[in-house]
XYZ file of C-alpha atoms in Angstrom:
572
model
C 68.589 -69.458 60.628
C 66.098 -68.041 58.160
C 65.815 -64.450 59.385
C 62.500 -62.947 58.348
C 62.850 -59.257 57.647
C 60.024 -56.836 58.352
C 59.414 -53.748 56.267
C 58.037 -51.104 58.666
C 56.678 -47.738 57.706
C 56.204 -44.636 59.784
C 52.973 -44.433 61.734
C 50.409 -42.271 60.020
C 47.951 -40.315 62.134
C 45.784 -40.028 59.055
C 45.715 -43.797 58.680
C 44.809 -44.375 62.321
C 42.102 -41.764 62.095
C 40.783 -43.371 58.949
C 40.623 -46.776 60.590
C 39.032 -45.420 63.754
C 36.011 -44.317 61.780
C 36.368 -47.362 59.436
C 35.428 -47.763 55.855
C 31.834 -46.807 55.161
C 29.886 -49.947 54.352
C 26.339 -49.952 53.145
C 24.030 -52.526 54.730
C 23.648 -54.754 51.721
C 23.937 -58.456 51.193
C 21.726 -61.387 51.804
C 23.050 -62.504 55.174
C 20.822 -61.194 58.002
C 23.832 -60.385 60.225
C 25.550 -58.228 57.624
C 23.793 -54.993 58.537
C 24.560 -55.354 62.258
C 28.265 -55.954 61.748
C 28.518 -53.303 59.013
C 27.336 -50.425 61.192
C 28.953 -51.500 64.465
C 31.813 -49.408 65.890
C 35.170 -50.782 64.756
C 38.408 -51.483 66.643
C 41.957 -51.769 65.289
C 43.287 -55.113 66.540
C 46.852 -54.634 65.345
C 47.211 -51.126 66.725
C 50.593 -51.723 68.367
C 52.551 -52.185 65.116
C 53.070 -50.324 61.910
C 51.723 -52.057 58.808
C 54.316 -53.704 56.554
C 55.303 -52.318 53.198
C 55.692 -54.670 50.275
C 59.303 -55.831 49.781
C 60.962 -54.474 46.661
C 60.665 -57.868 44.964
C 56.846 -57.669 45.108
C 55.308 -55.165 42.734
C 51.734 -53.950 43.128
C 49.851 -54.747 39.944
C 46.447 -53.361 40.768
C 43.428 -53.718 43.026
C 42.357 -57.230 43.954
C 38.856 -58.124 42.790
C 38.446 -61.889 42.445
C 40.747 -63.629 44.944
C 39.850 -65.362 48.189
C 41.605 -64.022 51.280
C 42.537 -66.818 53.680
C 42.265 -65.828 57.328
C 42.964 -67.560 60.641
C 41.098 -65.952 63.527
C 42.700 -66.555 66.918
C 39.738 -66.636 69.319
C 40.531 -65.576 72.878
C 41.041 -68.560 75.184
C 39.883 -69.058 78.740
C 41.860 -70.091 81.842
C 45.178 -68.761 80.554
C 46.367 -68.184 84.122
C 45.578 -71.800 84.983
C 47.416 -72.982 81.882
C 50.532 -70.993 82.810
C 50.512 -72.374 86.332
C 50.113 -75.921 85.003
C 52.984 -75.742 82.504
C 55.251 -74.138 85.105
C 54.532 -76.938 87.551
C 54.865 -79.929 85.203
C 58.138 -78.469 83.846
C 59.803 -77.721 87.200
C 62.066 -80.617 88.319
C 61.534 -79.630 91.952
C 57.715 -79.635 91.801
C 55.595 -82.632 92.757
C 53.704 -82.343 89.441
C 56.913 -82.563 87.389
C 56.376 -84.709 84.304
C 52.620 -85.125 84.858
C 51.670 -83.767 81.471
C 48.158 -83.162 80.152
C 46.564 -84.794 77.135
C 45.381 -82.865 74.092
C 41.781 -83.268 75.246
C 42.611 -82.008 78.728
C 44.227 -78.916 77.203
C 41.135 -78.374 75.055
C 38.872 -78.691 78.083
C 41.043 -76.126 79.874
C 41.502 -73.384 77.264
C 38.769 -73.742 74.625
C 36.920 -70.422 74.169
C 33.324 -70.041 75.226
C 31.024 -71.602 72.623
C 29.185 -68.338 72.081
C 32.485 -66.541 71.291
C 33.358 -69.048 68.584
C 29.796 -68.864 67.229
C 30.027 -65.060 67.053
C 33.232 -65.269 64.990
C 31.683 -67.828 62.646
C 28.576 -65.680 62.245
C 30.696 -62.619 61.480
C 32.753 -64.475 58.863
C 29.707 -65.952 57.149
C 28.001 -62.553 57.121
C 30.739 -61.476 54.715
C 30.473 -64.507 52.468
C 33.242 -66.616 54.039
C 33.573 -70.211 52.840
C 35.342 -73.242 54.338
C 34.726 -71.922 57.854
C 36.356 -74.473 60.164
C 37.129 -74.528 63.884
C 40.543 -76.082 64.569
C 43.236 -76.317 67.219
C 41.818 -76.666 70.711
C 38.616 -75.055 69.453
C 40.441 -71.699 69.524
C 41.249 -71.031 65.846
C 38.702 -70.382 63.118
C 39.974 -70.827 59.553
C 38.077 -69.366 56.586
C 38.371 -67.946 53.070
C 36.649 -64.638 52.277
C 36.033 -63.064 48.840
C 38.461 -60.176 48.648
C 35.865 -57.410 48.060
C 33.945 -58.591 51.106
C 37.187 -59.001 53.089
C 37.858 -55.301 52.498
C 34.529 -54.465 54.106
C 34.938 -57.070 56.820
C 38.406 -55.808 57.872
C 38.100 -52.120 56.988
C 41.194 -52.085 54.771
C 42.192 -52.105 51.108
C 43.721 -55.191 49.474
C 45.926 -55.125 46.388
C 47.411 -57.735 44.095
C 51.212 -58.103 44.107
C 53.386 -60.039 41.675
C 56.903 -61.297 42.401
C 59.394 -59.834 39.950
C 61.130 -63.160 39.218
C 58.812 -66.044 40.118
C 55.731 -64.141 38.838
C 53.738 -65.557 41.749
C 50.618 -63.499 42.503
C 49.404 -62.790 46.037
C 46.795 -60.540 47.652
C 47.776 -58.487 50.725
C 47.005 -55.263 52.553
C 49.506 -52.687 53.818
C 46.930 -51.142 56.156
C 46.084 -52.009 59.728
C 42.855 -53.978 59.803
C 39.868 -53.358 62.081
C 36.900 -55.414 63.243
C 33.541 -54.707 64.873
C 33.798 -54.012 68.607
C 31.853 -57.151 69.527
C 34.300 -59.283 67.545
C 37.333 -57.468 68.976
C 36.257 -58.515 72.475
C 36.714 -62.205 71.646
C 39.649 -62.174 69.159
C 43.406 -61.890 69.785
C 44.545 -61.335 66.188
C 43.837 -62.392 62.606
C 46.562 -64.022 60.520
C 46.577 -63.820 56.743
C 45.870 -60.270 55.524
C 49.038 -58.326 56.272
C 52.443 -60.010 56.095
C 54.383 -60.648 52.901
C 56.471 -63.657 51.890
C 59.944 -63.543 53.363
C 63.061 -62.631 51.456
C 65.833 -64.792 52.884
C 68.664 -67.021 51.767
C 68.509 -69.739 54.426
C 71.681 -70.952 56.171
C 75.040 -69.411 55.336
C 76.768 -71.055 52.344
C 80.307 -71.501 53.657
C 81.530 -73.078 50.447
C 81.022 -69.758 48.659
C 82.985 -67.730 51.246
C 86.409 -69.360 51.065
C 86.565 -70.608 54.678
C 88.671 -73.681 55.480
C 86.916 -74.830 58.654
C 86.537 -78.573 59.249
C 83.715 -80.357 57.499
C 81.381 -81.194 60.387
C 79.412 -84.436 60.169
C 76.922 -86.170 62.484
C 79.651 -88.535 63.713
C 81.761 -85.557 64.804
C 78.800 -84.051 66.642
C 78.125 -87.372 68.345
C 81.765 -87.528 69.439
C 81.818 -83.976 70.758
C 78.604 -84.311 72.758
C 79.382 -87.815 74.072
C 76.345 -89.431 72.508
C 76.695 -92.969 73.808
C 73.587 -94.213 71.984
C 72.065 -93.829 68.547
C 68.632 -94.561 69.955
C 66.928 -97.931 69.842
C 63.757 -96.828 68.080
C 61.781 -99.147 70.366
C 59.759 -96.393 72.004
C 56.825 -95.779 69.686
C 55.719 -92.817 71.776
C 59.047 -91.039 71.200
C 59.441 -88.864 68.115
C 60.944 -85.648 66.797
C 60.242 -83.314 63.909
C 61.555 -80.363 61.942
C 59.197 -77.529 61.015
C 59.573 -75.952 57.583
C 57.838 -72.914 56.118
C 57.316 -71.198 52.758
C 58.290 -73.832 50.248
C 61.201 -75.594 51.957
C 61.209 -79.282 50.962
C 63.583 -82.248 51.194
C 64.635 -84.920 48.712
C 64.466 -88.479 50.163
C 67.303 -89.649 47.916
C 69.509 -86.884 49.361
C 68.754 -88.214 52.825
C 69.749 -91.741 51.760
C 72.984 -90.419 50.255
C 73.679 -88.389 53.397
C 73.371 -91.470 55.607
C 75.559 -93.534 53.287
C 78.232 -90.841 53.288
C 78.212 -89.371 56.786
C 76.304 -91.576 59.275
C 78.295 -94.630 60.294
C 76.541 -97.901 61.141
C 72.998 -96.739 60.375
C 70.576 -97.011 57.494
C 67.647 -95.429 59.386
C 67.131 -92.902 56.600
C 63.339 -92.944 56.229
C 61.116 -90.116 57.472
C 58.284 -91.584 59.542
C 55.579 -89.132 58.500
C 55.188 -86.020 56.349
C 52.664 -83.455 57.561
C 51.558 -81.006 54.888
C 53.277 -81.055 51.523
C 56.730 -82.083 50.352
C 58.008 -81.485 46.827
C 61.194 -83.547 46.348
C 61.769 -81.901 42.977
C 62.439 -78.581 44.754
C 64.741 -79.405 47.679
C 65.660 -76.424 49.877
C 68.982 -76.161 51.669
C 67.256 -75.215 54.949
C 64.968 -78.244 54.953
C 67.776 -80.565 53.827
C 70.050 -79.302 56.622
C 67.335 -79.676 59.261
C 66.160 -83.185 58.372
C 69.630 -84.587 57.661
C 71.145 -83.443 60.954
C 68.308 -84.140 63.340
C 68.160 -87.687 61.905
C 71.920 -88.052 61.488
C 72.615 -87.256 65.143
C 69.698 -89.392 66.456
C 69.174 -91.845 63.569
C 66.777 -94.318 65.151
C 64.279 -91.879 66.656
C 61.026 -91.726 64.614
C 61.115 -88.424 62.716
C 58.410 -86.321 61.074
C 58.789 -83.648 58.407
C 56.244 -80.885 59.125
C 55.750 -78.518 56.212
C 53.701 -75.331 55.801
C 53.916 -73.581 52.450
C 51.666 -70.528 52.696
C 52.160 -66.946 51.563
C 53.934 -65.634 54.669
C 55.776 -66.965 57.715
C 53.518 -65.504 60.399
C 50.376 -67.020 58.888
C 52.245 -70.306 58.446
C 53.400 -70.164 62.070
C 49.836 -69.582 63.260
C 48.594 -72.452 61.111
C 51.387 -74.680 62.454
C 50.319 -73.927 66.033
C 46.718 -74.733 65.100
C 47.815 -78.030 63.564
C 49.898 -79.150 66.555
C 47.057 -78.249 68.907
C 44.781 -80.665 67.066
C 47.305 -83.526 66.693
C 47.000 -85.932 69.640
C 50.239 -87.809 68.875
C 52.355 -84.805 67.862
C 56.128 -85.416 68.167
C 57.771 -84.746 71.516
C 60.601 -82.589 70.082
C 60.101 -79.810 67.496
C 63.129 -78.154 65.856
C 62.432 -74.782 64.215
C 65.120 -72.801 62.358
C 63.033 -69.712 61.586
C 62.429 -66.360 63.257
C 62.587 -62.587 62.920
C 65.271 -60.261 64.304
C 63.387 -57.128 63.300
C 60.676 -55.039 64.905
C 57.116 -54.942 63.646
C 55.416 -58.056 65.025
C 52.436 -57.146 67.169
C 52.364 -57.743 70.898
C 49.022 -59.490 70.527
C 50.507 -62.004 68.085
C 53.551 -62.600 70.299
C 51.397 -63.137 73.386
C 49.058 -65.572 71.663
C 51.885 -67.593 70.095
C 53.511 -67.718 73.524
C 50.286 -69.180 74.926
C 50.371 -71.804 72.166
C 53.858 -72.798 73.296
C 52.554 -73.140 76.854
C 49.904 -75.525 75.519
C 52.595 -77.636 73.873
C 54.805 -77.655 76.949
C 52.039 -78.772 79.275
C 51.485 -81.725 76.910
C 55.149 -82.765 77.245
C 56.547 -81.278 74.016
C 59.915 -79.512 73.688
C 59.797 -76.542 71.278
C 63.305 -75.559 70.159
C 64.072 -72.435 68.075
C 67.272 -71.169 66.473
C 68.318 -67.870 68.063
C 69.157 -66.091 64.788
C 72.213 -65.295 62.660
C 72.262 -61.503 63.009
C 73.934 -61.053 66.378
C 72.037 -58.779 68.696
C 69.751 -57.723 65.853
C 69.050 -54.121 65.113
C 65.860 -52.079 64.916
C 66.711 -49.175 62.577
C 70.079 -48.901 64.406
C 68.215 -47.576 67.456
C 68.399 -50.590 69.778
C 69.044 -54.325 69.817
C 66.230 -56.610 68.639
C 66.554 -60.348 69.464
C 64.717 -62.933 67.403
C 61.102 -63.912 67.958
C 59.757 -66.615 68.476
C 63.107 -67.490 70.112
C 62.374 -64.831 72.756
C 59.213 -66.588 73.906
C 59.739 -67.676 77.536
C 58.201 -71.071 76.676
C 60.596 -72.182 73.928
C 64.249 -73.175 74.134
C 66.499 -70.852 72.135
C 69.719 -72.272 70.648
C 72.812 -70.268 69.728
C 75.721 -71.432 67.560
C 79.367 -72.308 68.230
C 82.399 -73.489 66.262
C 85.457 -75.576 67.091
C 88.248 -73.388 68.420
C 91.138 -75.623 67.332
C 89.929 -76.835 63.942
C 88.760 -80.246 65.119
C 86.567 -81.970 67.684
C 87.202 -80.211 70.981
C 86.528 -76.945 72.829
C 84.041 -74.508 71.302
C 83.671 -70.760 71.058
C 80.862 -68.547 69.840
C 80.945 -68.410 66.051
C 82.868 -65.447 64.689
C 82.200 -66.200 60.995
C 78.719 -64.789 61.698
C 77.152 -63.412 64.853
C 74.949 -65.834 66.755
C 71.649 -64.299 67.833
C 71.067 -63.367 71.448
C 69.976 -60.625 73.796
C 66.998 -59.531 75.840
C 63.366 -59.234 74.804
C 61.596 -55.890 74.830
C 58.217 -57.607 75.089
C 58.585 -60.568 77.470
C 59.703 -60.177 81.075
C 62.592 -62.224 82.385
C 61.247 -65.600 83.610
C 62.131 -66.814 87.092
C 63.886 -69.962 85.842
C 66.771 -67.903 84.422
C 66.858 -65.025 86.922
C 69.872 -66.243 88.897
C 71.873 -67.090 85.771
C 71.185 -63.706 84.179
C 71.972 -61.861 87.422
C 75.333 -63.623 87.587
C 76.088 -62.565 84.026
C 75.145 -58.958 84.745
C 77.449 -58.921 87.753
C 80.456 -60.459 86.010
C 80.137 -59.790 82.277
C 82.923 -57.839 80.612
C 81.982 -54.627 78.832
C 78.195 -54.649 78.831
C 76.736 -52.630 75.930
C 75.166 -49.229 76.414
C 72.062 -49.903 78.564
C 69.881 -47.780 76.297
C 70.373 -50.416 73.581
C 68.834 -53.376 75.445
C 66.339 -54.323 78.149
C 68.093 -55.765 81.205
C 64.742 -56.938 82.608
C 63.694 -58.861 79.496
C 63.700 -62.556 78.695
C 67.304 -63.479 77.867
C 68.291 -65.622 74.888
C 69.677 -68.071 73.977
C 69.259 -70.767 76.620
C 71.807 -73.228 75.186
C 73.995 -73.632 72.122
C 75.456 -76.248 69.802
C 77.864 -76.388 66.900
C 76.646 -74.367 63.941
C 79.493 -73.991 61.446
C 80.946 -76.168 58.713
C 78.104 -78.680 58.288
C 78.188 -80.968 55.243
C 74.750 -81.134 53.587
C 73.565 -83.067 50.525
C 71.331 -80.970 48.235
C 70.202 -82.266 44.868
C 72.869 -84.969 44.984
C 75.706 -82.467 45.539
C 77.514 -81.407 48.707
C 77.245 -77.973 50.290
C 79.038 -76.683 53.380
C 76.799 -74.458 55.507
C 76.458 -72.804 58.871
C 74.000 -70.950 61.070
C 71.920 -71.397 64.160
C 69.801 -73.430 61.716
C 72.445 -76.127 62.155
C 72.612 -75.784 65.934
C 68.847 -76.159 66.505
C 68.365 -79.633 64.934
C 71.607 -80.818 66.563
C 70.450 -79.864 70.050
C 66.963 -81.196 69.293
C 68.413 -84.613 68.452
C 70.201 -84.725 71.820
C 66.919 -84.024 73.613
C 65.146 -86.757 71.625
C 67.796 -89.255 72.756
C 67.389 -88.155 76.378
C 63.627 -88.568 76.024
C 64.129 -92.145 74.870
C 66.142 -92.991 77.973
C 63.460 -91.486 80.177
C 60.692 -93.399 78.389
C 62.661 -96.668 78.534
C 62.815 -96.335 82.322
C 59.094 -95.568 82.590
C 59.517 -91.814 83.018
C 57.952 -88.840 81.257
C 59.493 -86.862 78.391
C 61.353 -83.700 79.281
C 58.641 -81.440 77.836
C 59.239 -77.696 78.209
C 62.991 -77.696 78.769
C 64.080 -74.408 80.260
C 63.511 -74.963 84.017
C 65.316 -78.312 83.639
C 68.153 -76.722 81.616
C 68.930 -74.028 84.170
C 68.653 -76.564 86.988
C 70.950 -79.030 85.180
C 73.496 -76.336 84.314
C 74.415 -76.144 88.001
C 75.742 -79.728 87.818
C 79.449 -79.705 86.850
C 80.001 -81.124 83.393
C 76.346 -81.296 82.316
C 76.992 -78.538 79.768
C 80.260 -77.408 78.204
C 80.632 -73.759 79.152
C 81.489 -71.504 76.205
C 83.498 -68.495 77.350
C 85.075 -67.245 74.119
C 83.397 -64.950 71.618
C 80.768 -62.238 71.168
C 77.795 -61.416 68.935
C 78.277 -57.991 67.351
C 75.694 -56.527 65.025
C 76.953 -54.741 61.942
C 74.760 -51.739 62.695
C 74.499 -51.492 66.471
C 78.029 -52.186 67.698
C 79.978 -54.946 69.425
C 77.073 -56.699 71.129
C 77.558 -58.942 74.170
C 80.620 -60.890 75.319
C 80.778 -64.548 76.373
C 81.483 -65.208 80.047
C 81.661 -68.011 82.599
C 78.173 -69.470 83.054
C 75.154 -68.285 81.085
C 75.624 -65.514 78.535
C 73.375 -63.983 75.805
C 75.413 -65.558 72.988
C 75.720 -69.252 73.929
C 73.336 -69.653 76.882
C 74.512 -72.160 79.511
C 76.675 -73.884 76.883
C 76.575 -77.031 74.767
C 75.247 -80.408 75.975
C 77.267 -83.304 77.420
C 74.877 -86.205 76.832
C 76.879 -88.756 78.808
C 76.752 -86.611 81.926
C 73.106 -85.664 81.458
C 71.924 -89.235 80.978
C 74.052 -90.771 83.751
C 73.031 -88.353 86.477
C 69.437 -89.289 87.218
C 69.094 -86.142 89.333
C 69.849 -84.108 86.209
C 67.658 -86.035 83.802
């Protein structure tokens, strides 16, 4: 799991005061709307977070004067209550609307902002010299590039140029909270692009450098453990799966061929169906190689996409990714994402809007699956636990990691070589679909942590788990042994893609948003292997949570038993 670390600073009353009165802007410029927007009262959109500092690897080299600042404006949608009701109904196995998903156009008709709101945002951007102003998604994202000196006036903040100490890459960012005119604030949720820095992370854990002697896990071992009785027929053209990659993670096709030849018995289905965005085979990344090799190795005949975003920072990439999926009518049914952030500092407005995007995907029949994180309970300045977002969104499926207890294919426990992410959100309330499972854990769990450290009423993660330790990966023609919830997420995603194929073959609908189905299915004996051994301590905040019978905030309801899930029509 590629944990994305924030770099918070203390709140500054001087800064907030400065932004409340905004930067003085003279009414100049040729656009007739400039004067109106320049003198209008301003509002701080990101007022519920502290602005990020630059990581130590990015050195400020001076004021920015010539760059273009790329922005994505999330325009406030309509009918969000109707959308939530719809996704809840089509995802509930007991509801009469179960499986009756909406099309992309139907989602657009439901949530697209009012035309005058979008026009106002476009007018505001163009008043400050924006170019390439495009409306994307379901008509609810406006993309643009703004000259940096005008962007400073437009957003009421100062931009600077930063250079990476080793790669020498140059970027333009602000470490101030941005503000917008009051009329714009009324129709905008947040703006991606100005604030967040590139992430500093190492990807999955390199086991081969740590001296462990765990078994070398391969797709065939995973298929044996999870009773995968099919490799998929590949006959269902409307079935597909994808991995999402961010910030320069690419795969090498020849590595994928070698991986299949070495580790995937009786299959040569080693071609990616479609690449969205860019892929640079000359720069293969261990995260991307792990993701694509294992989602395809476990379900080799399911059409697979490689979805790549390579922008300056994860949160802008994530927003762009949501915009792209929203405007792709044939987007894959299963999305595996091994990225997230187990640190504080992401605004509530961004979390809420991204959560709404996941609702849009679920109502269309897509399953969005996120790794739960590799840092145990997470820690916010050693004050309280901080589980990973977006894994804490109530409308994604969060996957924890396990390992074999006896050194070979068999019973599993929570990984103890690292701490699998899990816990309870401070931002999202506990959804009804998991209420009974969480209540049972609270009543029976051994040694619950100090209640001041976590939010017992929050959304609990993970929902499920899968093996995540000892995976053999081909990178640049060589073999690496890795682990992390990054390995668990594509493994579980492949199982769901195979279940989707069986449903489609019988004329049914894809599983879509999984969580109501998961918690319903977990009540069926044998549908999931319960994981009762292990914990997820954080190095800063203590011992974390303990595994228990049933759901727990380390391994969820357990790992999947495909044979049982596919045979019991009441479960599937």
